[in-house]
Amino acid sequence: MEFRGVRFFDPSPVRFHQQDQPNLGGIFMSINSETLVNHMNHEIAAIQPSDILAFNAEIANIPGIVRLTLGEPDFNTPEHVKQAAIESIEADESHYAPSNGTLALRTAAAEFLAAKYDVHYDPASEVIITAGATGGIYTALTSILNPGDEVLIPTPIFPLYIAIVKLSGATPVFMDTSDNGFVLSPDQLQTTLAAHPKTKAVVLNFPSNPTGVTYRHDDLKALAAVLADQPIFVLSDEIYSELTYGEPHESIANYLPTQTILLNGVSKSHAMTGWRIGIMCAPKAITAQLGKIHQFTVTSTTTNAQAAATEALKNGLDDAQVMKREYQERRDYLYDALNDLGFQSAKPEGAFYLFSKIPAGLPQNSMAFCRELAHEARVALIPGSSFGPGGEGYVRISYAASMADLKTAVTRLRTYVASKKQGA
Ligand SMILES: Cc1ncc(COP(=O)(O)O)c(C=O)c1O
């Protein structure tokens, strides 16, 4: 039926409403929203909401639960950084920043990366300030990919890349590294590449979320040798570069400067997750293209947050050191305590996660195990299955939590494991 040219639908079932209806209060009930959902980008249906956030929300209301779930530093942003933001607000810096970021921040970011990792980018043409590293990952992948392309992804891995690859109509090709200590070997990369001629990009993340392993000089050189001279991008997410517990971090951009899109930021190095400032660097010609997508998606990131990040990167070169010492102490405690309980893990060399094998005799389905543990022992961990092939049978344990919480979690785990052994 039409009323002044508008057809009416019944909002509950998906069919036309046959009666003539007046327009009440100017609201036209023209089509059922469920019908419209089916008209949305079909790739969205292929994307699952983040398992990590869903599981974290699911167990949040269990009274007294200790959550070792999120990748969120339990430190506050350094005082000098907060002051810079306050001054920026008081100076009425409330206008749009240049789309790629203020030159002051791009310069501070380029100088930070040069001083720390000996990688060199021109602040004026090779650096973009993104909405967290996440914004950079989105911009980079959507700028690179066409439907039908393939992206090689070593797993287990932080799942965000997978969702964006799918959203772009491209196909993730997983390289399960669980048989090789969670390290991608040059052979595995070479073999996968040979079998996937449509490969447009390779994603690397090191130090790794969720395993904490990282790549050293020789690993990077060998991986770079496989990729050199091929028309393939390397999307290298090095957001945990300041949190390494052995050798200092090295970037793959040292070895493949022309092919690398480098992602970093202040979220983990300066405990600034909520400020949403990331850094994306690439050669000039590539940055010019990336800048278009960044411009048309976020315009620019928050001006005052950029002032804070400028201070962090310029005058807080070693702000991560205090946090790192604490994380390392917690890592050592947790690694030993979990090994004693039968949870074996690769010793993390960076980031703030342990990726531990669920001992035999306990539920081997990682989601079932984490649910049981949350309810029976009041300890929340993230199921390894959230991180792609190779993750099932493992759990991710974040030690970005106080030592007191870690000790409580270990005591509860000990009681839980003992009760399961008794019941067996
Ligand atoms: C590997 C990895 N990359 C990127 C991010 C997101 O960083 P940001 O908060 O700067 O967007 C995270 C957050 O946990 C991460 O673990």
Tab-separated table of C-alpha atoms and ligand atoms in Angstrom:
chain	number	residue	atom	x	y	z
A	1	MET	CA	0.000	0.000	0.000
A	2	GLU	CA	1.187	3.487	-0.591
A	3	PHE	CA	0.699	6.562	1.493
A	4	ARG	CA	1.902	9.725	-0.142
A	5	GLY	CA	4.261	7.711	-2.287
A	6	VAL	CA	5.722	5.643	0.575
A	7	ARG	CA	5.118	1.911	0.819
A	8	PHE	CA	4.538	0.510	4.302
A	9	PHE	CA	5.975	-2.682	5.762
A	10	ASP	CA	5.193	-4.518	8.959
A	11	PRO	CA	8.363	-4.135	11.041
A	12	SER	CA	8.281	-7.658	12.537
A	13	PRO	CA	7.799	-10.220	9.775
A	14	VAL	CA	9.501	-9.479	6.503
A	15	ARG	CA	6.492	-8.742	4.301
A	16	PHE	CA	4.445	-5.855	3.071
A	17	HIS	CA	1.848	-4.381	5.358
A	18	GLN	CA	-1.308	-4.418	3.342
A	19	GLN	CA	-3.241	-1.822	5.281
A	20	ASP	CA	-3.203	1.828	4.618
A	21	GLN	CA	-1.355	3.473	7.531
A	22	PRO	CA	-1.001	7.092	8.353
A	23	ASN	CA	2.457	8.486	8.920
A	24	LEU	CA	2.489	8.781	12.709
A	25	GLY	CA	4.790	11.486	13.953
A	26	GLY	CA	6.730	11.581	10.712
A	27	ILE	CA	8.245	8.064	11.158
A	28	PHE	CA	7.923	5.986	8.012
A	29	MET	CA	7.979	2.240	8.690
A	30	SER	CA	9.001	1.482	5.156
A	31	ILE	CA	11.145	-1.630	5.346
A	32	ASN	CA	12.137	-4.204	7.928
A	33	SER	CA	15.696	-3.647	9.141
A	34	GLU	CA	16.395	-7.409	9.034
A	35	THR	CA	15.853	-7.204	5.296
A	36	LEU	CA	18.363	-4.389	5.065
A	37	VAL	CA	20.933	-6.422	7.005
A	38	ASN	CA	20.909	-8.868	4.110
A	39	HIS	CA	21.739	-5.973	1.795
A	40	MET	CA	24.891	-5.024	3.707
A	41	ASN	CA	28.446	-5.802	2.622
A	42	HIS	CA	28.414	-9.609	2.350
A	43	GLU	CA	31.946	-9.868	3.712
A	44	ILE	CA	30.671	-8.675	7.105
A	45	ALA	CA	28.759	-11.927	7.536
A	46	ALA	CA	32.088	-13.792	7.240
A	47	ILE	CA	33.566	-11.822	10.120
A	48	GLN	CA	33.128	-12.990	13.677
A	49	PRO	CA	33.049	-10.406	16.472
A	50	SER	CA	36.289	-10.528	18.495
A	51	ASP	CA	36.341	-13.764	20.551
A	52	ILE	CA	38.669	-12.060	22.994
A	53	LEU	CA	36.277	-9.234	23.804
A	54	ALA	CA	33.266	-11.590	23.781
A	55	PHE	CA	34.876	-14.022	26.215
A	56	ASN	CA	36.100	-11.201	28.423
A	57	ALA	CA	32.552	-9.810	28.608
A	58	GLU	CA	31.069	-13.273	29.198
A	59	ILE	CA	33.096	-13.887	32.361
A	60	ALA	CA	33.215	-10.298	33.619
A	61	ASN	CA	30.384	-10.764	36.112
A	62	ILE	CA	31.782	-13.795	37.907
A	63	PRO	CA	32.367	-12.401	41.417
A	64	GLY	CA	36.044	-12.020	42.369
A	65	ILE	CA	37.370	-13.390	39.070
A	66	VAL	CA	41.009	-12.615	38.254
A	67	ARG	CA	41.188	-11.578	34.616
A	68	LEU	CA	44.428	-12.215	32.764
A	69	THR	CA	42.673	-11.638	29.489
A	70	LEU	CA	43.365	-8.279	27.894
A	71	GLY	CA	46.425	-6.774	26.241
A	72	GLU	CA	46.123	-3.604	28.241
A	73	PRO	CA	49.113	-2.237	30.200
A	74	ASP	CA	48.206	-1.902	33.882
A	75	PHE	CA	50.328	1.255	34.127
A	76	ASN	CA	49.158	4.830	33.765
A	77	THR	CA	50.363	7.162	31.041
A	78	PRO	CA	53.557	8.923	32.271
A	79	GLU	CA	52.966	12.240	34.046
A	80	HIS	CA	54.962	14.409	31.581
A	81	VAL	CA	52.851	13.026	28.737
A	82	LYS	CA	49.579	13.840	30.509
A	83	GLN	CA	50.837	17.371	31.182
A	84	ALA	CA	51.527	17.886	27.469
A	85	ALA	CA	47.922	16.983	26.689
A	86	ILE	CA	46.615	19.335	29.388
A	87	GLU	CA	48.716	22.180	27.991
A	88	SER	CA	47.457	21.425	24.501
A	89	ILE	CA	43.835	21.611	25.671
A	90	GLU	CA	44.488	24.828	27.573
A	91	ALA	CA	46.131	26.325	24.502
A	92	ASP	CA	42.867	25.713	22.647
A	93	GLU	CA	44.356	23.212	20.254
A	94	SER	CA	40.874	22.058	19.455
A	95	HIS	CA	41.005	22.133	15.685
A	96	TYR	CA	41.661	19.512	13.043
A	97	ALA	CA	45.280	18.451	12.824
A	98	PRO	CA	46.789	17.888	9.362
A	99	SER	CA	45.437	14.602	8.047
A	100	ASN	CA	48.725	12.692	8.254
A	101	GLY	CA	49.397	14.105	11.736
A	102	THR	CA	51.140	17.202	13.059
A	103	LEU	CA	54.631	17.622	11.669
A	104	ALA	CA	55.885	17.783	15.269
A	105	LEU	CA	54.543	14.292	15.968
A	106	ARG	CA	55.629	12.820	12.648
A	107	THR	CA	59.121	14.202	13.305
A	108	ALA	CA	59.157	12.847	16.882
A	109	ALA	CA	57.978	9.460	15.590
A	110	ALA	CA	60.610	9.298	12.834
A	111	GLU	CA	63.363	10.338	15.264
A	112	PHE	CA	62.192	7.780	17.849
A	113	LEU	CA	62.248	4.952	15.287
A	114	ALA	CA	65.652	6.049	13.982
A	115	ALA	CA	67.178	6.286	17.464
A	116	LYS	CA	65.730	3.004	18.664
A	117	TYR	CA	65.756	0.723	15.628
A	118	ASP	CA	67.891	2.490	13.048
A	119	VAL	CA	65.045	2.730	10.522
A	120	HIS	CA	64.802	5.984	8.609
A	121	TYR	CA	61.694	7.725	7.351
A	122	ASP	CA	61.114	11.263	6.138
A	123	PRO	CA	58.550	12.819	8.529
A	124	ALA	CA	57.100	14.985	5.781
A	125	SER	CA	56.336	12.231	3.280
A	126	GLU	CA	56.769	8.785	4.839
A	127	VAL	CA	54.922	8.878	8.173
A	128	ILE	CA	51.187	8.857	8.923
A	129	ILE	CA	49.727	9.169	12.411
A	130	THR	CA	46.864	6.684	12.665
A	131	ALA	CA	44.044	5.913	15.092
A	132	GLY	CA	46.138	3.443	17.065
A	133	ALA	CA	48.114	0.750	15.300
A	134	THR	CA	44.646	-0.655	14.515
A	135	GLY	CA	43.867	2.337	12.293
A	136	GLY	CA	47.142	1.781	10.464
A	137	ILE	CA	46.415	-1.909	9.954
A	138	TYR	CA	43.013	-1.045	8.501
A	139	THR	CA	44.385	1.673	6.227
A	140	ALA	CA	47.285	-0.465	5.034
A	141	LEU	CA	45.274	-3.595	4.262
A	142	THR	CA	42.372	-1.813	2.603
A	143	SER	CA	44.833	0.236	0.535
A	144	ILE	CA	46.722	-2.842	-0.663
A	145	LEU	CA	44.025	-5.424	-1.250
A	146	ASN	CA	41.655	-6.205	-4.073
A	147	PRO	CA	39.069	-8.987	-3.989
A	148	GLY	CA	40.718	-12.316	-4.830
A	149	ASP	CA	44.142	-11.368	-3.428
A	150	GLU	CA	45.770	-13.597	-0.847
A	151	VAL	CA	47.532	-12.543	2.340
A	152	LEU	CA	49.950	-14.871	4.122
A	153	ILE	CA	49.452	-14.835	7.884
A	154	PRO	CA	51.544	-16.838	10.352
A	155	THR	CA	49.385	-18.188	13.169
A	156	PRO	CA	48.592	-18.141	16.051
A	157	ILE	CA	48.225	-14.370	15.634
A	158	PHE	CA	46.350	-11.297	16.843
A	159	PRO	CA	43.056	-11.810	14.949
A	160	LEU	CA	42.431	-8.246	13.739
A	161	TYR	CA	44.336	-8.691	10.463
A	162	ILE	CA	42.202	-11.669	9.493
A	163	ALA	CA	38.947	-9.722	9.788
A	164	ILE	CA	40.235	-6.814	7.688
A	165	VAL	CA	41.641	-9.107	4.998
A	166	LYS	CA	38.218	-10.763	4.722
A	167	LEU	CA	36.406	-7.437	4.733
A	168	SER	CA	38.548	-6.433	1.750
A	169	GLY	CA	37.303	-9.499	-0.148
A	170	ALA	CA	40.774	-11.051	0.019
A	171	THR	CA	41.670	-14.462	1.426
A	172	PRO	CA	43.872	-15.090	4.447
A	173	VAL	CA	46.307	-17.977	3.937
A	174	PHE	CA	47.357	-19.309	7.313
A	175	MET	CA	50.827	-20.589	8.089
A	176	ASP	CA	50.531	-22.639	11.290
A	177	THR	CA	53.805	-22.163	13.189
A	178	SER	CA	52.934	-24.257	16.254
A	179	ASP	CA	55.324	-27.053	15.214
A	180	ASN	CA	58.222	-24.630	14.985
A	181	GLY	CA	58.063	-22.916	18.377
A	182	PHE	CA	55.629	-20.330	16.911
A	183	VAL	CA	58.312	-18.939	14.632
A	184	LEU	CA	57.753	-18.635	10.883
A	185	SER	CA	60.668	-20.348	9.138
A	186	PRO	CA	61.975	-19.163	5.764
A	187	ASP	CA	61.176	-22.627	4.369
A	188	GLN	CA	57.542	-22.450	5.437
A	189	LEU	CA	57.266	-18.961	3.982
A	190	GLN	CA	58.892	-20.041	0.721
A	191	THR	CA	56.690	-23.118	0.340
A	192	THR	CA	53.490	-21.212	1.089
A	193	LEU	CA	54.449	-18.439	-1.278
A	194	ALA	CA	55.133	-20.911	-4.077
A	195	ALA	CA	51.688	-22.445	-3.577
A	196	HIS	CA	49.921	-19.053	-3.549
A	197	PRO	CA	50.824	-16.967	-6.587
A	198	LYS	CA	48.066	-14.477	-5.780
A	199	THR	CA	49.883	-13.395	-2.616
A	200	LYS	CA	49.783	-9.624	-2.271
A	201	ALA	CA	51.112	-9.259	1.274
A	202	VAL	CA	52.628	-11.042	4.241
A	203	VAL	CA	51.699	-10.023	7.771
A	204	LEU	CA	54.302	-10.186	10.515
A	205	ASN	CA	53.810	-9.311	14.158
A	206	PHE	CA	56.769	-9.425	16.504
A	207	PRO	CA	57.192	-9.498	19.433
A	208	SER	CA	54.071	-11.567	19.028
A	209	ASN	CA	50.637	-11.340	20.477
A	210	PRO	CA	49.744	-14.044	21.591
A	211	THR	CA	52.983	-16.030	21.939
A	212	GLY	CA	55.586	-13.474	23.028
A	213	VAL	CA	58.160	-14.909	20.603
A	214	THR	CA	60.117	-12.520	18.444
A	215	TYR	CA	62.436	-12.555	15.437
A	216	ARG	CA	66.140	-11.874	15.708
A	217	HIS	CA	68.686	-10.554	13.249
A	218	ASP	CA	69.252	-13.878	11.442
A	219	ASP	CA	65.530	-14.772	11.327
A	220	LEU	CA	64.688	-11.403	9.821
A	221	LYS	CA	67.460	-11.600	7.280
A	222	ALA	CA	66.367	-15.063	6.172
A	223	LEU	CA	62.679	-14.093	5.875
A	224	ALA	CA	63.647	-10.939	3.994
A	225	ALA	CA	65.724	-12.993	1.547
A	226	VAL	CA	62.610	-14.999	0.616
A	227	LEU	CA	60.526	-11.877	0.011
A	228	ALA	CA	63.092	-9.587	-1.604
A	229	ASP	CA	62.483	-8.607	-5.212
A	230	GLN	CA	58.920	-9.925	-5.187
A	231	PRO	CA	55.935	-7.610	-5.653
A	232	ILE	CA	54.757	-8.379	-2.152
A	233	PHE	CA	54.109	-6.019	0.737
A	234	VAL	CA	55.268	-6.823	4.245
A	235	LEU	CA	52.853	-5.460	6.812
A	236	SER	CA	54.987	-5.481	9.935
A	237	ASP	CA	53.194	-4.794	13.202
A	238	GLU	CA	55.926	-4.007	15.717
A	239	ILE	CA	53.716	-2.399	18.380
A	240	TYR	CA	55.509	-4.333	21.181
A	241	SER	CA	59.001	-3.301	19.993
A	242	GLU	CA	59.838	-1.541	23.274
A	243	LEU	CA	58.958	-4.626	25.305
A	244	THR	CA	61.696	-7.149	24.538
A	245	TYR	CA	63.397	-9.074	27.332
A	246	GLY	CA	66.581	-10.217	25.620
A	247	GLU	CA	68.139	-8.626	22.580
A	248	PRO	CA	66.822	-5.185	21.624
A	249	HIS	CA	64.192	-5.164	18.896
A	250	GLU	CA	65.160	-5.019	15.245
A	251	SER	CA	62.727	-4.054	12.482
A	252	ILE	CA	62.221	-5.899	9.206
A	253	ALA	CA	62.251	-2.449	7.614
A	254	ASN	CA	66.046	-2.641	8.041
A	255	TYR	CA	66.097	-5.478	5.531
A	256	LEU	CA	63.172	-4.728	3.216
A	257	PRO	CA	62.762	-0.944	3.347
A	258	THR	CA	61.040	-0.641	-0.015
A	259	GLN	CA	58.398	-3.330	0.630
A	260	THR	CA	57.618	-2.783	4.294
A	261	ILE	CA	54.682	-0.929	5.752
A	262	LEU	CA	55.793	-0.525	9.356
A	263	LEU	CA	53.286	-0.165	12.177
A	264	ASN	CA	54.093	0.994	15.653
A	265	GLY	CA	52.606	3.386	18.196
A	266	VAL	CA	52.498	4.526	21.789
A	267	SER	CA	49.771	2.174	23.058
A	268	LYS	CA	52.107	-0.365	24.629
A	269	SER	CA	55.396	1.566	24.907
A	270	HIS	CA	53.876	4.455	26.857
A	271	ALA	CA	50.755	2.820	28.303
A	272	MET	CA	48.586	4.978	26.039
A	273	THR	CA	46.019	2.515	24.660
A	274	GLY	CA	43.124	4.914	25.192
A	275	TRP	CA	44.755	7.850	23.408
A	276	ARG	CA	44.529	6.042	20.063
A	277	ILE	CA	47.763	7.104	18.435
A	278	GLY	CA	49.586	4.802	16.040
A	279	ILE	CA	52.452	5.296	13.615
A	280	MET	CA	52.540	3.993	10.053
A	281	CYS	CA	55.676	4.364	7.930
A	282	ALA	CA	56.335	3.393	4.337
A	283	PRO	CA	58.287	4.650	1.320
A	284	LYS	CA	57.057	7.971	-0.048
A	285	ALA	CA	55.150	6.672	-3.092
A	286	ILE	CA	53.285	4.116	-0.989
A	287	THR	CA	52.596	6.610	1.821
A	288	ALA	CA	50.973	8.951	-0.700
A	289	GLN	CA	48.426	6.233	-1.516
A	290	LEU	CA	47.920	5.186	2.124
A	291	GLY	CA	47.296	8.821	3.012
A	292	LYS	CA	44.219	8.915	0.775
A	293	ILE	CA	42.490	6.091	2.615
A	294	HIS	CA	43.516	7.504	5.988
A	295	GLN	CA	42.119	10.891	4.968
A	296	PHE	CA	38.798	9.508	3.816
A	297	THR	CA	38.298	7.271	6.857
A	298	VAL	CA	39.525	9.187	9.914
A	299	THR	CA	40.429	12.669	8.574
A	300	SER	CA	42.963	13.065	11.395
A	301	THR	CA	43.490	11.781	14.930
A	302	THR	CA	42.746	13.829	18.042
A	303	THR	CA	44.936	16.933	18.159
A	304	ASN	CA	45.552	16.852	21.926
A	305	ALA	CA	46.402	13.155	21.859
A	306	GLN	CA	48.955	13.990	19.186
A	307	ALA	CA	50.488	16.610	21.489
A	308	ALA	CA	50.747	13.963	24.220
A	309	ALA	CA	52.314	11.432	21.853
A	310	THR	CA	54.828	14.041	20.634
A	311	GLU	CA	55.982	14.499	24.222
A	312	ALA	CA	56.083	10.718	24.761
A	313	LEU	CA	58.248	10.053	21.716
A	314	LYS	CA	60.460	13.121	22.062
A	315	ASN	CA	61.145	13.227	25.784
A	316	GLY	CA	60.055	9.780	26.935
A	317	LEU	CA	62.452	7.642	24.933
A	318	ASP	CA	62.943	5.312	27.856
A	319	ASP	CA	59.511	5.493	29.494
A	320	ALA	CA	58.984	1.814	28.682
A	321	GLN	CA	61.994	0.722	30.746
A	322	VAL	CA	60.253	0.904	34.137
A	323	MET	CA	57.276	-1.056	32.819
A	324	LYS	CA	59.538	-3.532	31.083
A	325	ARG	CA	61.412	-4.366	34.287
A	326	GLU	CA	58.094	-5.106	35.999
A	327	TYR	CA	56.779	-7.170	33.094
A	328	GLN	CA	59.987	-9.181	33.034
A	329	GLU	CA	59.709	-9.963	36.758
A	330	ARG	CA	56.110	-11.091	36.248
A	331	ARG	CA	57.020	-13.118	33.179
A	332	ASP	CA	59.754	-14.969	35.089
A	333	TYR	CA	57.419	-15.686	38.007
A	334	LEU	CA	54.523	-16.825	35.824
A	335	TYR	CA	56.603	-18.869	33.415
A	336	ASP	CA	58.123	-20.913	36.267
A	337	ALA	CA	54.865	-21.222	38.224
A	338	LEU	CA	52.910	-22.409	35.180
A	339	ASN	CA	55.586	-24.874	34.143
A	340	ASP	CA	55.378	-26.357	37.662
A	341	LEU	CA	51.642	-26.819	37.138
A	342	GLY	CA	52.197	-28.558	33.793
A	343	PHE	CA	51.347	-25.590	31.541
A	344	GLN	CA	54.310	-25.553	29.174
A	345	SER	CA	55.053	-22.496	27.095
A	346	ALA	CA	57.694	-21.031	24.848
A	347	LYS	CA	59.547	-18.527	27.060
A	348	PRO	CA	58.328	-15.143	25.837
A	349	GLU	CA	61.037	-12.783	24.659
A	350	GLY	CA	58.707	-9.838	24.294
A	351	ALA	CA	55.201	-8.367	24.700
A	352	PHE	CA	53.305	-9.420	27.856
A	353	TYR	CA	51.722	-12.777	27.111
A	354	LEU	CA	52.450	-16.422	27.782
A	355	PHE	CA	50.993	-18.949	25.374
A	356	SER	CA	50.706	-22.186	27.316
A	357	LYS	CA	49.734	-25.720	26.379
A	358	ILE	CA	46.766	-27.019	28.354
A	359	PRO	CA	48.100	-30.036	30.292
A	360	ALA	CA	46.805	-33.524	29.465
A	361	GLY	CA	43.926	-34.535	31.708
A	362	LEU	CA	42.248	-31.107	31.478
A	363	PRO	CA	39.698	-30.184	28.781
A	364	GLN	CA	41.701	-29.829	25.558
A	365	ASN	CA	39.134	-27.651	23.804
A	366	SER	CA	40.509	-24.255	24.771
A	367	MET	CA	37.119	-22.525	24.926
A	368	ALA	CA	35.652	-25.313	27.101
A	369	PHE	CA	38.737	-25.196	29.324
A	370	CYS	CA	38.609	-21.401	29.742
A	371	ARG	CA	34.889	-21.512	30.559
A	372	GLU	CA	35.407	-24.231	33.161
A	373	LEU	CA	38.393	-22.427	34.650
A	374	ALA	CA	36.479	-19.168	34.875
A	375	HIS	CA	33.537	-20.750	36.646
A	376	GLU	CA	35.340	-23.275	38.853
A	377	ALA	CA	38.599	-21.469	39.646
A	378	ARG	CA	37.666	-17.832	39.001
A	379	VAL	CA	40.626	-17.272	36.679
A	380	ALA	CA	40.026	-15.874	33.200
A	381	LEU	CA	42.402	-16.679	30.329
A	382	ILE	CA	41.855	-16.379	26.578
A	383	PRO	CA	41.257	-19.580	24.564
A	384	GLY	CA	44.076	-20.259	22.102
A	385	SER	CA	41.520	-21.006	19.389
A	386	SER	CA	40.888	-17.234	19.157
A	387	PHE	CA	44.251	-16.811	17.416
A	388	GLY	CA	43.780	-19.031	14.373
A	389	PRO	CA	45.254	-22.396	13.315
A	390	GLY	CA	47.769	-23.806	15.784
A	391	GLY	CA	46.136	-22.067	18.751
A	392	GLU	CA	43.718	-24.817	19.783
A	393	GLY	CA	44.877	-26.665	22.912
A	394	TYR	CA	46.592	-23.525	24.252
A	395	VAL	CA	45.641	-20.544	26.378
A	396	ARG	CA	46.913	-16.983	26.275
A	397	ILE	CA	47.765	-15.502	29.650
A	398	SER	CA	48.344	-11.773	29.863
A	399	TYR	CA	50.793	-10.693	32.549
A	400	ALA	CA	49.861	-7.053	32.139
A	401	ALA	CA	48.343	-7.519	35.603
A	402	SER	CA	49.632	-6.878	39.117
A	403	MET	CA	51.929	-9.418	40.764
A	404	ALA	CA	49.249	-9.839	43.453
A	405	ASP	CA	46.708	-10.854	40.798
A	406	LEU	CA	49.190	-13.211	39.156
A	407	LYS	CA	49.881	-14.896	42.506
A	408	THR	CA	46.166	-15.275	43.248
A	409	ALA	CA	45.634	-16.752	39.780
A	410	VAL	CA	48.466	-19.262	40.275
A	411	THR	CA	47.115	-20.331	43.696
A	412	ARG	CA	43.654	-20.866	42.216
A	413	LEU	CA	45.061	-22.728	39.212
A	414	ARG	CA	47.034	-24.993	41.551
A	415	THR	CA	43.884	-25.870	43.509
A	416	TYR	CA	41.939	-26.440	40.282
A	417	VAL	CA	44.618	-28.695	38.740
A	418	ALA	CA	44.918	-30.696	41.999
A	419	SER	CA	41.146	-31.183	42.176
A	420	LYS	CA	41.076	-32.434	38.574
A	421	LYS	CA	43.913	-34.882	39.271
A	422	GLN	CA	42.068	-36.205	42.312
A	423	GLY	CA	38.863	-36.589	40.330
A	424	ALA	CA	40.636	-38.402	37.467
B	1	LIG	C1	49.715	-7.145	17.826
B	1	LIG	C2	48.842	-5.981	18.092
B	1	LIG	N1	48.703	-5.044	17.148
B	1	LIG	C3	47.928	-3.978	17.336
B	1	LIG	C4	47.227	-3.812	18.507
B	1	LIG	C5	46.353	-2.608	18.663
B	1	LIG	O1	47.121	-1.501	18.960
B	1	LIG	P1	46.418	-0.073	19.142
B	1	LIG	O2	45.781	-0.075	20.494
B	1	LIG	O3	47.544	0.905	19.042
B	1	LIG	O4	45.430	0.066	18.066
B	1	LIG	C6	47.322	-4.754	19.520
B	1	LIG	C7	46.550	-4.604	20.765
B	1	LIG	O5	46.483	-5.437	21.605
B	1	LIG	C8	48.165	-5.867	19.309
B	1	LIG	O6	48.291	-6.806	20.238
